[in-house]
Coordinates of C-alpha atoms and ligand atoms in Angstrom, one line a residue:
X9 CA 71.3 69.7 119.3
X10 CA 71.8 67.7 116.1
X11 CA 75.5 68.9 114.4
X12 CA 74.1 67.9 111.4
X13 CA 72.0 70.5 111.3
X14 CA 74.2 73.1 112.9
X15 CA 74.8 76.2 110.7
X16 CA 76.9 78.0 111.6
X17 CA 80.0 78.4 109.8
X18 CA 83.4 79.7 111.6
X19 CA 86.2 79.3 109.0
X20 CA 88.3 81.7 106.7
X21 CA 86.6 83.0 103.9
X22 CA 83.4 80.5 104.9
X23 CA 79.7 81.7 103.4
X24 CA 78.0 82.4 106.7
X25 CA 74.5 81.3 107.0
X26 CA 73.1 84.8 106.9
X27 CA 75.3 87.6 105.3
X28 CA 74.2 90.1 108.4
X29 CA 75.0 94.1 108.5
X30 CA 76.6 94.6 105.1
X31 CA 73.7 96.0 103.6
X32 CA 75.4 99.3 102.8
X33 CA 78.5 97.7 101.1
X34 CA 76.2 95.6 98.8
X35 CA 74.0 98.6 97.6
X36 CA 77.5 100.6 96.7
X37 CA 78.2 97.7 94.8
X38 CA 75.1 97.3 92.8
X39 CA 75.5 101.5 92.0
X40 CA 79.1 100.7 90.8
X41 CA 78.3 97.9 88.6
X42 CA 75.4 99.6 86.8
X43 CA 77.1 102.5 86.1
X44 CA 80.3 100.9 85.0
X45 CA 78.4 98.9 82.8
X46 CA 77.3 102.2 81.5
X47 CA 80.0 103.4 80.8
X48 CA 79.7 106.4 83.6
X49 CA 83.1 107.6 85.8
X50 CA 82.9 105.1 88.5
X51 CA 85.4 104.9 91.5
X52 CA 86.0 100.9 92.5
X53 CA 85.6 99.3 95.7
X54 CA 88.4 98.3 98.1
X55 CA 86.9 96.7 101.1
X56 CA 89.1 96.8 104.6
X57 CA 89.2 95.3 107.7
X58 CA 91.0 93.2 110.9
X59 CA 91.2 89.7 110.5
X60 CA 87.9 87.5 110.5
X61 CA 85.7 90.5 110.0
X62 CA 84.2 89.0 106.6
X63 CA 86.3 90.5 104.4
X64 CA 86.5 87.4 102.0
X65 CA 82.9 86.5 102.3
X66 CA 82.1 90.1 101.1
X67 CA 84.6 89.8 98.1
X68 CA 82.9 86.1 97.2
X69 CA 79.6 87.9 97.1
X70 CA 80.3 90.9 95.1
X71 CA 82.0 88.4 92.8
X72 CA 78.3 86.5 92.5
X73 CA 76.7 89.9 92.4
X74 CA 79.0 90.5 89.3
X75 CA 78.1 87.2 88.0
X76 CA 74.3 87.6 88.0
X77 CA 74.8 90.3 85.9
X78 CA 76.7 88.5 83.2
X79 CA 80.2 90.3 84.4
X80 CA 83.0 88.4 83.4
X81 CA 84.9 87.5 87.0
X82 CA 88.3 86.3 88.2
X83 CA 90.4 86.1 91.5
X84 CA 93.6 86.4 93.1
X85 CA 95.0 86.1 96.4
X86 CA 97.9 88.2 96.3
X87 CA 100.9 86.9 98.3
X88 CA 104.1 88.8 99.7
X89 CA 107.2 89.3 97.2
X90 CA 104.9 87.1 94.4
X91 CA 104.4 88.9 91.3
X92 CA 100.8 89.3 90.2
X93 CA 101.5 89.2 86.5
X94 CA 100.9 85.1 86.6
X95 CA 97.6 85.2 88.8
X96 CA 96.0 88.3 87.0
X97 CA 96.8 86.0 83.5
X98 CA 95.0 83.6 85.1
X99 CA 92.1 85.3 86.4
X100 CA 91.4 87.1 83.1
X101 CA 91.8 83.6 81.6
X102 CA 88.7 83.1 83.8
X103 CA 87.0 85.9 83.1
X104 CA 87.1 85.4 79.8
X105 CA 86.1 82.1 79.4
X106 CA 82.6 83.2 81.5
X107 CA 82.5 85.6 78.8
X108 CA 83.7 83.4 75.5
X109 CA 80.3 81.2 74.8
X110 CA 78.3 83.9 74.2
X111 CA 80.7 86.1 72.0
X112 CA 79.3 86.0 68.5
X113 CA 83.0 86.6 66.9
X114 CA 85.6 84.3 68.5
X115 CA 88.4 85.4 66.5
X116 CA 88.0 88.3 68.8
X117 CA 88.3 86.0 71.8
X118 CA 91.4 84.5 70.4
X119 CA 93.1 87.6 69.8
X120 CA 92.8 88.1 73.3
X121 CA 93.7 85.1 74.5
X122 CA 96.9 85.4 72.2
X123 CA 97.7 89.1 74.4
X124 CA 96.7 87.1 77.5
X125 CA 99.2 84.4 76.4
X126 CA 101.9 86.8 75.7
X127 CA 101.4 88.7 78.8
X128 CA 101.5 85.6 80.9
X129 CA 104.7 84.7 79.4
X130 CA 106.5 88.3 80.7
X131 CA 107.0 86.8 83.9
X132 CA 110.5 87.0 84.7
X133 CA 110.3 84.7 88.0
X134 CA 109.5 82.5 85.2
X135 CA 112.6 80.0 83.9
X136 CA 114.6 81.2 81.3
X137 CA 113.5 79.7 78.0
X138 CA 109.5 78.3 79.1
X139 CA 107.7 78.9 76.4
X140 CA 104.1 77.3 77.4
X141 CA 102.4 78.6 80.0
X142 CA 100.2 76.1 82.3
X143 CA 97.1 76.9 81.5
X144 CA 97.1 76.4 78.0
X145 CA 95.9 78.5 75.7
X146 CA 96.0 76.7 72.2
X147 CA 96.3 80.1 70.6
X148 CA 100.4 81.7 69.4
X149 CA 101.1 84.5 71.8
X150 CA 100.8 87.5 70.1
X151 CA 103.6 89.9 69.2
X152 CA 103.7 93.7 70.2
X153 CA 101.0 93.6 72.7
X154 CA 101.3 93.3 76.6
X155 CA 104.5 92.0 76.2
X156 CA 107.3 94.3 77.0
X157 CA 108.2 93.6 80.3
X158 CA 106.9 96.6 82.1
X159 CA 104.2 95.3 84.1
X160 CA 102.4 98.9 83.8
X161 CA 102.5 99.3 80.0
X162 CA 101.6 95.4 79.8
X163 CA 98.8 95.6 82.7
X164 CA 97.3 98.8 80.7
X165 CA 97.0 97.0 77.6
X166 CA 96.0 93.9 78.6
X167 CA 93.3 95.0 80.6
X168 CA 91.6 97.5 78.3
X169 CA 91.6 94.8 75.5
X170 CA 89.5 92.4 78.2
X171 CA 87.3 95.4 78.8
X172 CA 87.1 95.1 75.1
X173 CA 85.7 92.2 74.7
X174 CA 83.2 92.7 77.8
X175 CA 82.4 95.8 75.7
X176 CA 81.2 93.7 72.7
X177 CA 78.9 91.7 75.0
X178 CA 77.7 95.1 77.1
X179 CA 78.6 93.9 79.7
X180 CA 81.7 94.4 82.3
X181 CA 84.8 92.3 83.7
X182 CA 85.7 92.3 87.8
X183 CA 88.6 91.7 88.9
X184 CA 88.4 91.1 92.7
X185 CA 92.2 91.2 94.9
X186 CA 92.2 89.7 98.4
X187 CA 94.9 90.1 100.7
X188 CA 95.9 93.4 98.3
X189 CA 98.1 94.9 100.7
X190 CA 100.4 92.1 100.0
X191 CA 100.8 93.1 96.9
X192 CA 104.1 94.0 95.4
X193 CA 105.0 97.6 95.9
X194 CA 106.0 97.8 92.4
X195 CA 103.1 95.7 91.6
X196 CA 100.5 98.2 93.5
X197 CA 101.8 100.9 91.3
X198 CA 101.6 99.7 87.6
X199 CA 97.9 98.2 88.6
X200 CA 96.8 101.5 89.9
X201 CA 98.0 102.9 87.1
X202 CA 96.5 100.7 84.7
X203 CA 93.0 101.3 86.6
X204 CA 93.7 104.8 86.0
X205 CA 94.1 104.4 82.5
X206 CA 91.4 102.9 82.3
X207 CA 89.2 104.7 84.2
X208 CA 89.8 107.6 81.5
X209 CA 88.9 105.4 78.4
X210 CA 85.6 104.5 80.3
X211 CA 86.3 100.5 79.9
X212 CA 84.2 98.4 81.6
X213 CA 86.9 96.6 84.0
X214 CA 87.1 97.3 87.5
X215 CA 89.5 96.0 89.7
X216 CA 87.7 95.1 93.1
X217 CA 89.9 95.1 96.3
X218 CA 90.2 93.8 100.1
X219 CA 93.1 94.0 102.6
X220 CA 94.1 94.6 106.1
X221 CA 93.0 98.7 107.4
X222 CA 96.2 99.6 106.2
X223 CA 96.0 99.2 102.8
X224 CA 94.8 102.5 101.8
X225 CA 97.7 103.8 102.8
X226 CA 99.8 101.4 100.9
X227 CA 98.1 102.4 97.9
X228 CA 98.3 106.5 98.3
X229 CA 102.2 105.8 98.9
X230 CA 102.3 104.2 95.5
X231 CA 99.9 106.4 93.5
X232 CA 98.7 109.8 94.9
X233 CA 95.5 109.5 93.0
X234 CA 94.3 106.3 94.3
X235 CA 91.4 107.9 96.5
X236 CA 90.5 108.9 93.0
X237 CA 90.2 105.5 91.9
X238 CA 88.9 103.3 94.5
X239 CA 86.0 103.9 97.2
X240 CA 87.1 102.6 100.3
X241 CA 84.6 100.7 102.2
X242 CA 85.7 99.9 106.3
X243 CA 84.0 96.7 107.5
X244 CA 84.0 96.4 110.9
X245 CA 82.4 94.3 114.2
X246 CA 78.4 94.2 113.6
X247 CA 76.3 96.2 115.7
X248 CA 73.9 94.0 118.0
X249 CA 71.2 93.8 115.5
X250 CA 73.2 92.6 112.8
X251 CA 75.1 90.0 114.9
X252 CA 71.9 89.1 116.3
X253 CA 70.3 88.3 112.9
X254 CA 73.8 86.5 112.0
X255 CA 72.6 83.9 115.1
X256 CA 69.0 84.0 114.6
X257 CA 67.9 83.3 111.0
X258 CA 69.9 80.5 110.6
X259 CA 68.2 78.9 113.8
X260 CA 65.1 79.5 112.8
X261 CA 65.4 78.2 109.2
X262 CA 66.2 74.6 111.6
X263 CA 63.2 75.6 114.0
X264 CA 65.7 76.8 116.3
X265 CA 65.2 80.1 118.9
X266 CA 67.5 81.9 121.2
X267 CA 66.7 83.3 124.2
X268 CA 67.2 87.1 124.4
X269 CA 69.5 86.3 127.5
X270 CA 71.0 83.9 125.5
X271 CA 72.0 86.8 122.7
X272 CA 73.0 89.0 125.2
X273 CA 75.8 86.6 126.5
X274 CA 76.4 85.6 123.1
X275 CA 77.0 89.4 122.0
X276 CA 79.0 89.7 125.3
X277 CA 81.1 87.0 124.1
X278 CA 81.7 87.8 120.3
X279 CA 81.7 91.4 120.9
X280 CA 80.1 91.4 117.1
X281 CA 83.1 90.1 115.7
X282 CA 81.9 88.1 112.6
X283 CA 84.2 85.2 112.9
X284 CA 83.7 85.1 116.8
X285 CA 80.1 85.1 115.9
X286 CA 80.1 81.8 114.3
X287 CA 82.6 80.4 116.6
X288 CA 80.0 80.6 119.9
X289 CA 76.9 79.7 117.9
X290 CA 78.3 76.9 116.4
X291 CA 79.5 75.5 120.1
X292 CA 76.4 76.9 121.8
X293 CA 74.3 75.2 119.3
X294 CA 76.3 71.4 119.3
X295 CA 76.5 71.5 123.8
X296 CA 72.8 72.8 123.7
X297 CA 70.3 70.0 124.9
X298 CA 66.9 71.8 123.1
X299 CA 65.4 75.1 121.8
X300 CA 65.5 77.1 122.5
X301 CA 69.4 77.7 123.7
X302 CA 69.3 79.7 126.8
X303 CA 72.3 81.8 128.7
X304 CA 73.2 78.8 130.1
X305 CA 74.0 77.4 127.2
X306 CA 76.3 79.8 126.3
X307 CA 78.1 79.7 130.0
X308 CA 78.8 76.3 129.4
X309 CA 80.2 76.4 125.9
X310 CA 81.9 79.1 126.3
X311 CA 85.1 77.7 127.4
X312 CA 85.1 75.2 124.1
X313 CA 84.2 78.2 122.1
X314 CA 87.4 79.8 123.5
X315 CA 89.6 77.0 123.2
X316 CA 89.0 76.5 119.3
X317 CA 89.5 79.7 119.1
X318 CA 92.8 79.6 121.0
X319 CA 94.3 76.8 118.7
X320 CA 92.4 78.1 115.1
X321 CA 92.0 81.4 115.1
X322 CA 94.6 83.2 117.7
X323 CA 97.4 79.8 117.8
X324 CA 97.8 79.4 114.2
X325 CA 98.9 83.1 113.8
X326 CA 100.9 83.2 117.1
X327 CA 103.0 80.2 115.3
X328 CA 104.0 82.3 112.3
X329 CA 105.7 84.9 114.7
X330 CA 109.7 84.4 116.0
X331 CA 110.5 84.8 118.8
X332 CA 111.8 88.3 118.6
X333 CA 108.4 89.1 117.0
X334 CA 106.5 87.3 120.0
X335 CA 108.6 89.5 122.6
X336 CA 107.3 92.4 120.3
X337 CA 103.5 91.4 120.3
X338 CA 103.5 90.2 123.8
X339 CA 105.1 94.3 124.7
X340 CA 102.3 95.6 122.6
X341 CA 99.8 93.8 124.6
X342 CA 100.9 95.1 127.9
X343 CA 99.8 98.3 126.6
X344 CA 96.9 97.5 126.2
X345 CA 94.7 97.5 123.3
X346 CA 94.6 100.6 121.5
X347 CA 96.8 101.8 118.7
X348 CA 100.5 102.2 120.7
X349 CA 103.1 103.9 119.8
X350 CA 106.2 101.9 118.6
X351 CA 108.3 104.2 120.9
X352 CA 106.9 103.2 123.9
X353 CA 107.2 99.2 122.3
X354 CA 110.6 99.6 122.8
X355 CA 110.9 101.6 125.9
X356 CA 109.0 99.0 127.3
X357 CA 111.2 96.2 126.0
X358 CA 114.1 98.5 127.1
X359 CA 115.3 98.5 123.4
X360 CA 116.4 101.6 120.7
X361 CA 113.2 101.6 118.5
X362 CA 115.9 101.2 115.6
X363 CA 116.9 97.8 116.6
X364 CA 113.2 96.9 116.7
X365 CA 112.6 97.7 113.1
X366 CA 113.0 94.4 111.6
X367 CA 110.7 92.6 114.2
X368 CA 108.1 95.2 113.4
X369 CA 108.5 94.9 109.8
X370 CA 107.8 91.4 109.5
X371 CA 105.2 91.1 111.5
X372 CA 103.9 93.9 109.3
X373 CA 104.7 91.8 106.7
X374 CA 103.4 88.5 108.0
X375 CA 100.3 90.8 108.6
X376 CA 99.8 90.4 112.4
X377 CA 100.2 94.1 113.0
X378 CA 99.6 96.9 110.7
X379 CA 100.5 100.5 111.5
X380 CA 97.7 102.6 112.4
X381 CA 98.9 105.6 111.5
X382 CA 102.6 107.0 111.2
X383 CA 104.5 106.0 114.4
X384 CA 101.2 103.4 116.0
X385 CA 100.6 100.2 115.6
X386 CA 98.0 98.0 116.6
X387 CA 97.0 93.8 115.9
X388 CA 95.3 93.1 112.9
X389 CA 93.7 90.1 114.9
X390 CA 90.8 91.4 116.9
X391 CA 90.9 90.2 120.6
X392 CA 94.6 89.3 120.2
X393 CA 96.0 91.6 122.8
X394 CA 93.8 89.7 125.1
X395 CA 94.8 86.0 124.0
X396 CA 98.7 87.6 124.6
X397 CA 97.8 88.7 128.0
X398 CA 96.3 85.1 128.7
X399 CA 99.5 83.5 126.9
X400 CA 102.0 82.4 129.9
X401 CA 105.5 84.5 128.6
Ligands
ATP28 N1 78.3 89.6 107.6 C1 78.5 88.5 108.2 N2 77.6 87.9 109.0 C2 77.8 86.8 109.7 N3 79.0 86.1 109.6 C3 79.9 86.6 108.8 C4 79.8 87.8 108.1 N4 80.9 88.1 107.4 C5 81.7 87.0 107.7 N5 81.2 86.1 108.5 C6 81.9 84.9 109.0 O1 83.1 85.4 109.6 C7 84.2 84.5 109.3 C8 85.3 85.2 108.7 O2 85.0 85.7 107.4 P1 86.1 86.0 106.3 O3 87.1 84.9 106.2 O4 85.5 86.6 105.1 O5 86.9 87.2 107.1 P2 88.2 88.1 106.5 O6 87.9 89.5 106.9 O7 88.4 87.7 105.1 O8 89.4 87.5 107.4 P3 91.0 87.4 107.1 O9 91.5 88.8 107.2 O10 91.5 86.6 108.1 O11 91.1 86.9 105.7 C9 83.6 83.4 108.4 O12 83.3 82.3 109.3 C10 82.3 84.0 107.9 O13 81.3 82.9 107.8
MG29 MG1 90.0 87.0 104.1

């Protein structure tokens, strides 16, 4: 049928079509943001998930969800061993500036901006002697605010003079995190803290996370009372219904129908994996001759389906690992695809688990595999175990 039309959209981070089975998260999100914005004890959101479960997508519509209200909203991708100190500057730059055009005292906002300034300008990865800070913020940094250099003390402060100013407009600020468990260690700990903080003056700033399933974890190791401060929210394959409505709406906004045949080998094929979802209906709908697309549709584009999937979504992660790291993945596989133990990892590769530690770190790190629980690990990829066994060695 006509790929103009087609709309489905396989892709990181891509709107789909029809936002399907995350009803639940959406209504805990509306609850936080009304009652944060009254100023009631509120526990944030971190959302987790394996890769391609709509994680992003999720985060990008809380973000407009925050919007509609008149929130002020910013966002960072956090990346391995990268301070956040630069992109939370910027993102409450954003924020700020949603917020600035309806302030009725803008000395206020520049007071702000000046913290902002001088926060930004704390970075130490920054050169030696920079004084101006991208940007551009026309207003002198300000002295004795944000500025010490201890990212906690300097988050704490910054932030609760944003929530200030969202105060003044009664309204709230969002700061939304993807990718948080790469995060700095150090990092993790002064924001938690800052939330914490925060949390206990009542301000009106949340910060809004999503991450791999391990990320709780990462944060109860830095802070004990994290569970205190965030509500964690596991997103996961949709059920049949869902990943049906995911297909079906779309198609029939174009006058488009499945057959339930169709669906079922569709749903066979996905297995309710989001991104997998709009991987076969996008092929299925392109090789398809007419409505409505029947299971023989699907048979016969099942095999393209795969294939971009090999090279996008499975191929371009493989590519990030070593060799080492492949030997380890590829050992994982053989196990099967549960959770395994890192012991029997190496007793299958005929190694000391100690002399596997680095392997296993950095693909921790590179976030391919994520440790279950203490002494497991599994893929963060869904269906990768599968793609390994299919891999030649
Ligand atoms: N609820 C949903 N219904 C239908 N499709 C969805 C849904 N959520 C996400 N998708 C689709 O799944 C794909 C992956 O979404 P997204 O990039 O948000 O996943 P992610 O969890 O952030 O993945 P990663 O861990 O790789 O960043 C996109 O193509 C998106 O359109
Ligand atoms: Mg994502």
């Amino acid at each position: 049928m006509d790929p103009v039309r087609n709309p489905y959209a396989p892709g990181a981070g891509q709107r789909p079509p029809e936002l399907a089975g995350r009803d639940r998260e959406l209504q805990q999100f509306e609850v936080v943001l009304e009652r944060v914005a009254r100023g009631r004890p509120e526990r944030s959101m971190v959302i987790t998930g394996l890769r391609g479960v709509g994680k992003t997508v999720l985060l990008n519509t809380f973000k407009s969800m925050a919007i509609q209200r008149l929130w002020g909203t910013g966002k960072i991708e956090a990346r391995p061993e990268q301070s956040i100190r630069r992109p939370v500057a910027a993102a409450l730059h954003m924020a700020v500036r949603e917020l600035a055009p309806r302030h009725r005292a803008p000395e206020r906002i520049d007071e702000f901006l000046g913290v902002l300034k001088a926060f930004a300008m704390r970075d130490p990865s920054a050169a030696k002697g920079t004084t101006h800070w991208s940007p551009g913020i026309d207003v002198p940094a300000a002295r004795g605010r944000a500025d010490s250099g201890d990212l906690e003390i300097d988050l704490t402060e910054l932030l609760s003079d944003a929530a200030g100013v969202a105060t003044d407009l009664g309204v709230g600020i969002a700061l939304f995190i993807d990718e948080m468990q790469d995060v700095p260690a150090a990092d993790i700990s002064a924001l938690c803290a800052a939330c914490h903080e925060l949390s206990q003056i009542g301000g009106p700033l949340i910060v809004v996370g999503a991450g791999l399933p391990h990320l709780p974890s990462v944060l109860s190791a830095s802070k004990s009372y994290s569970e205190r401060l965030f509500r964690y929210a596991r997103i996961d394959r949709l059920d049949r219904e869902a990943a049906d409505l995911a297909l079906i709406v779309p198609a029939e906004e174009e006058g488009v129908a499945f057959t339930s045949d169709a669906l079922d080998a569709l749903y066979e094929a996905a297995d309710g994996y989001p991104y997998f979802v709009q991987a076969y209906g996008k092929v299925a709908w392109d090789l398809a001759p007419r409505s409505p697309i029947t299971a023989e549709d699907i048979k016969v584009s099942a095999p393209e389906a795969e294939e971009e999937l090999a090279v996008g979504f499975f191929g371009s992660r493989y590519e990030r690992a070593t060799p080492a790291e492949r030997d380890y993945m590829h050992a994982m596989a053989q196990l099967g695809d549960d959770p395994v133990a890192t012991a029997e990892v190496a007793e299958a590769l005929g190694r000391k688990p100690s002399s596997l530690s680095p392997a296993r770190d950095s693909l921790i790190k590179k976030g391919l595999i994520y440790s279950a629980e203490r002494g497991l690990i599994a893929f963060t990829v869904p269906h990768f175990g599968r793609f390994l066994r299919a891999q030649p060695v």
